[in-house]
Structure formats: C-alpha cells, structure tokens
Amino acid sequence: MSDLRTLYQEVILDHSKRPRNFRLPADSNRQAEGFNPLCGDRITLYLKLDGDRIADLAFQGSGCAISTASASLLTETLRGKTTAEAQELFGKFHDLVTGKAKGTDSLGKLAVFSGVSEFPIRVKCATLAWHTLKSALEGGEKPVSTE
Ligand code: ZN
C-alpha cells in the first residue's frame, strides 16, 4: 500500500506542477467560477457542451496542489463523457474523498485522491473543481463557494 501511496502522490504532484487543459478555450459555451475560502483556491472552469456530451473542458485559476491536480484530472477524465456520467462520477469521487467509498472501482486515475479522506480540511480543495463543474452544467450564473 505504501508504494501505491507514493505513486498517488507523484501523480498529484505532476498534475499540480503541469496541469492539463490549463487554458482559455475559444469556443466554450458554459463556464463557472469556484472559490474555496478555507484555502484560497480559485478556479474558473470552461465547458464546451455538445448536446448532452462534454466535448471539451479546460480551466484557469490558482490554488494549492490538491485543488490544481483535482481540476487537471477532472478535465482529463470528463472529456467526451455525458453530463449524466459526469454527475455520477462526482458522486463517486465525493464518496472517495470523504471516506465513504468501498473501493476505487470505475474511478480510474481519480483514485489518486483516496488519501484525501484522511485530511478533512483538504476535502474542499479536492472537490472544488467538481462543485464548479456542477455549477457550470446547471448554468453557472453564481460563483460557487465551498463555504
Ligand atoms: Zn486548497
């Protein structure tokens, strides 16, 4: 298990240092802002919805390693998924980081955040991008705050 934990930490570090899809897309049609006042994490998430499918997504902002890595992995994981699949994954991810999940089946790379459940204050960092995604899917008029 300790080898796995080291691997997970390396993946999180890699994504926080070189976040994927960290850009301002030209043709997004949904966006939302998220803020986690506990840690100071801020992100803006941009989606290109094609009917019910997330054709593209990207983000900008600044935050701690966990929030940046989480946003980066979210954008990687959800490209091409339907909005229903995205909502379902959010539920599973939330269970994972709050320690309610029985396993990491079907979470793929998102499993790297399993250690977050041991640090309750970090749960909001890990879920910020997901709350922001939900807001973007629902219209995104109001910025979301984890508080
Ligand atoms: Zn944070």
mmCIF file of C-alpha atoms and ligand atoms in Angstrom:
data_model
loop_
_atom_site.group_PDB
_atom_site.id
_atom_site.type_symbol
_atom_site.label_atom_id
_atom_site.label_comp_id
_atom_site.label_asym_id
_atom_site.label_seq_id
_atom_site.Cartn_x
_atom_site.Cartn_y
_atom_site.Cartn_z
ATOM 1 C CA MET A 1 0.000 0.000 0.000
ATOM 2 C CA SER A 2 2.847 2.437 0.710
ATOM 3 C CA ASP A 3 4.142 2.018 -2.860
ATOM 4 C CA LEU A 4 0.678 2.829 -4.135
ATOM 5 C CA ARG A 5 0.540 5.869 -1.893
ATOM 6 C CA THR A 6 3.868 7.118 -3.230
ATOM 7 C CA LEU A 7 2.616 6.638 -6.771
ATOM 8 C CA TYR A 8 -0.581 8.545 -5.968
ATOM 9 C CA GLN A 9 1.421 11.428 -4.500
ATOM 10 C CA GLU A 10 3.622 11.549 -7.581
ATOM 11 C CA VAL A 11 0.581 11.750 -9.873
ATOM 12 C CA ILE A 12 -0.916 14.586 -7.798
ATOM 13 C CA LEU A 13 2.393 16.454 -7.784
ATOM 14 C CA ASP A 14 2.780 16.011 -11.529
ATOM 15 C CA HIS A 15 -0.711 17.358 -12.249
ATOM 16 C CA SER A 16 -0.260 20.296 -9.862
ATOM 17 C CA LYS A 17 3.037 21.300 -11.479
ATOM 18 C CA ARG A 18 1.946 20.704 -15.066
ATOM 19 C CA PRO A 19 -1.856 20.955 -15.045
ATOM 20 C CA ARG A 20 -3.555 19.526 -18.129
ATOM 21 C CA ASN A 21 -6.078 21.645 -20.032
ATOM 22 C CA PHE A 22 -4.954 24.801 -18.233
ATOM 23 C CA ARG A 23 -6.036 27.267 -20.895
ATOM 24 C CA LEU A 24 -8.765 29.609 -22.024
ATOM 25 C CA PRO A 25 -10.714 27.796 -24.742
ATOM 26 C CA ALA A 26 -12.019 29.890 -27.618
ATOM 27 C CA ASP A 27 -15.278 28.025 -28.129
ATOM 28 C CA SER A 28 -16.630 27.134 -24.689
ATOM 29 C CA ASN A 29 -20.359 27.627 -24.141
ATOM 30 C CA ARG A 30 -20.562 27.148 -20.358
ATOM 31 C CA GLN A 31 -18.395 28.421 -17.560
ATOM 32 C CA ALA A 32 -18.429 28.753 -13.795
ATOM 33 C CA GLU A 33 -16.223 30.096 -11.052
ATOM 34 C CA GLY A 34 -15.372 28.332 -7.831
ATOM 35 C CA PHE A 35 -13.741 29.585 -4.649
ATOM 36 C CA ASN A 36 -12.588 27.761 -1.559
ATOM 37 C CA PRO A 37 -12.075 30.466 1.103
ATOM 38 C CA LEU A 38 -10.565 27.987 3.581
ATOM 39 C CA CYS A 39 -7.514 27.555 1.394
ATOM 40 C CA GLY A 40 -7.750 30.418 -1.098
ATOM 41 C CA ASP A 41 -8.226 28.148 -4.114
ATOM 42 C CA ARG A 42 -9.893 29.807 -7.101
ATOM 43 C CA ILE A 43 -10.769 28.251 -10.419
ATOM 44 C CA THR A 44 -12.772 29.075 -13.495
ATOM 45 C CA LEU A 45 -13.954 26.073 -15.456
ATOM 46 C CA TYR A 46 -14.880 26.258 -19.140
ATOM 47 C CA LEU A 47 -17.004 23.647 -20.883
ATOM 48 C CA LYS A 48 -17.968 23.051 -24.436
ATOM 49 C CA LEU A 49 -21.232 21.178 -24.302
ATOM 50 C CA ASP A 50 -22.308 19.427 -27.460
ATOM 51 C CA GLY A 51 -25.866 18.410 -26.718
ATOM 52 C CA ASP A 52 -25.557 16.161 -23.683
ATOM 53 C CA ARG A 53 -21.860 15.485 -24.150
ATOM 54 C CA ILE A 54 -18.870 17.354 -22.744
ATOM 55 C CA ALA A 55 -16.880 17.863 -25.931
ATOM 56 C CA ASP A 56 -14.127 19.907 -24.295
ATOM 57 C CA LEU A 57 -13.247 21.355 -20.939
ATOM 58 C CA ALA A 58 -10.451 23.473 -19.550
ATOM 59 C CA PHE A 59 -9.715 25.591 -16.506
ATOM 60 C CA GLN A 60 -7.760 28.539 -15.189
ATOM 61 C CA GLY A 61 -7.065 29.832 -11.734
ATOM 62 C CA SER A 62 -4.711 29.393 -8.838
ATOM 63 C CA GLY A 63 -4.745 27.207 -5.798
ATOM 64 C CA CYS A 64 -2.946 24.584 -3.778
ATOM 65 C CA ALA A 65 -1.502 21.387 -5.225
ATOM 66 C CA ILE A 66 -4.598 19.327 -4.404
ATOM 67 C CA SER A 67 -7.107 21.727 -5.958
ATOM 68 C CA THR A 68 -4.990 22.219 -9.093
ATOM 69 C CA ALA A 69 -4.347 18.495 -9.542
ATOM 70 C CA SER A 70 -8.029 17.761 -8.980
ATOM 71 C CA ALA A 71 -9.114 20.265 -11.640
ATOM 72 C CA SER A 72 -6.487 18.912 -14.023
ATOM 73 C CA LEU A 73 -7.589 15.293 -13.574
ATOM 74 C CA LEU A 74 -11.248 16.304 -13.795
ATOM 75 C CA THR A 75 -10.705 17.878 -17.212
ATOM 76 C CA GLU A 76 -8.825 14.795 -18.404
ATOM 77 C CA THR A 77 -11.392 12.359 -17.066
ATOM 78 C CA LEU A 78 -14.570 14.040 -18.258
ATOM 79 C CA ARG A 79 -13.734 14.863 -21.861
ATOM 80 C CA GLY A 80 -16.227 13.016 -24.059
ATOM 81 C CA LYS A 81 -18.445 11.971 -21.141
ATOM 82 C CA THR A 82 -22.139 12.784 -20.937
ATOM 83 C CA THR A 83 -23.422 15.176 -18.295
ATOM 84 C CA ALA A 84 -25.149 12.240 -16.554
ATOM 85 C CA GLU A 85 -21.860 10.321 -16.436
ATOM 86 C CA ALA A 86 -20.143 13.409 -15.026
ATOM 87 C CA GLN A 87 -22.736 13.737 -12.235
ATOM 88 C CA GLU A 88 -22.375 10.051 -11.413
ATOM 89 C CA LEU A 89 -18.583 10.352 -11.230
ATOM 90 C CA PHE A 90 -18.930 13.376 -8.947
ATOM 91 C CA GLY A 91 -20.954 11.232 -6.536
ATOM 92 C CA LYS A 92 -18.314 8.509 -6.558
ATOM 93 C CA PHE A 93 -15.474 10.997 -6.220
ATOM 94 C CA HIS A 94 -17.196 12.692 -3.305
ATOM 95 C CA ASP A 95 -17.633 9.326 -1.575
ATOM 96 C CA LEU A 96 -13.955 8.589 -2.167
ATOM 97 C CA VAL A 97 -12.550 11.781 -0.651
ATOM 98 C CA THR A 98 -14.961 11.736 2.282
ATOM 99 C CA GLY A 99 -14.063 8.125 3.082
ATOM 100 C CA LYS A 100 -17.467 6.668 2.233
ATOM 101 C CA ALA A 101 -16.362 4.700 -0.817
ATOM 102 C CA LYS A 102 -15.871 0.967 -0.503
ATOM 103 C CA GLY A 103 -13.324 0.901 -3.299
ATOM 104 C CA THR A 104 -11.952 2.819 -6.222
ATOM 105 C CA ASP A 105 -13.573 0.760 -8.992
ATOM 106 C CA SER A 106 -14.567 2.811 -12.023
ATOM 107 C CA LEU A 107 -12.770 5.901 -10.720
ATOM 108 C CA GLY A 108 -9.673 5.319 -12.825
ATOM 109 C CA LYS A 109 -6.969 7.911 -12.216
ATOM 110 C CA LEU A 110 -9.204 9.760 -9.762
ATOM 111 C CA ALA A 111 -8.261 7.050 -7.254
ATOM 112 C CA VAL A 112 -5.103 9.052 -6.547
ATOM 113 C CA PHE A 113 -7.214 11.259 -4.267
ATOM 114 C CA SER A 114 -8.157 8.407 -1.922
ATOM 115 C CA GLY A 115 -5.633 9.688 0.674
ATOM 116 C CA VAL A 116 -7.551 12.977 0.950
ATOM 117 C CA SER A 117 -10.166 11.287 3.153
ATOM 118 C CA GLU A 118 -7.581 11.309 5.968
ATOM 119 C CA PHE A 119 -7.351 15.110 5.791
ATOM 120 C CA PRO A 120 -10.869 16.571 6.136
ATOM 121 C CA ILE A 121 -9.648 20.134 5.533
ATOM 122 C CA ARG A 122 -8.370 19.042 2.110
ATOM 123 C CA VAL A 123 -11.722 17.617 1.007
ATOM 124 C CA LYS A 124 -12.848 21.075 -0.102
ATOM 125 C CA CYS A 125 -9.672 21.542 -2.128
ATOM 126 C CA ALA A 126 -10.249 18.211 -3.872
ATOM 127 C CA THR A 127 -13.947 18.809 -4.592
ATOM 128 C CA LEU A 128 -13.780 22.489 -5.631
ATOM 129 C CA ALA A 129 -13.417 21.711 -9.343
ATOM 130 C CA TRP A 130 -16.319 19.255 -9.129
ATOM 131 C CA HIS A 131 -18.668 21.723 -7.433
ATOM 132 C CA THR A 132 -17.660 24.244 -10.082
ATOM 133 C CA LEU A 133 -18.397 21.714 -12.811
ATOM 134 C CA LYS A 134 -21.846 21.113 -11.367
ATOM 135 C CA SER A 135 -22.484 24.846 -11.366
ATOM 136 C CA ALA A 136 -21.332 25.139 -14.999
ATOM 137 C CA LEU A 137 -23.667 22.314 -16.014
ATOM 138 C CA GLU A 138 -26.541 23.988 -14.223
ATOM 139 C CA GLY A 139 -25.948 27.361 -15.839
ATOM 140 C CA GLY A 140 -23.111 28.821 -13.804
ATOM 141 C CA GLU A 141 -24.540 32.292 -13.095
ATOM 142 C CA LYS A 142 -23.450 32.412 -9.467
ATOM 143 C CA PRO A 143 -19.878 31.690 -8.388
ATOM 144 C CA VAL A 144 -19.743 28.665 -6.098
ATOM 145 C CA SER A 145 -18.088 28.789 -2.744
ATOM 146 C CA THR A 146 -17.283 25.697 -0.716
ATOM 147 C CA GLU A 147 -18.411 27.585 2.396
HETATM 148 ZN ZN ZN B 1 -6.575 24.042 -1.367
#
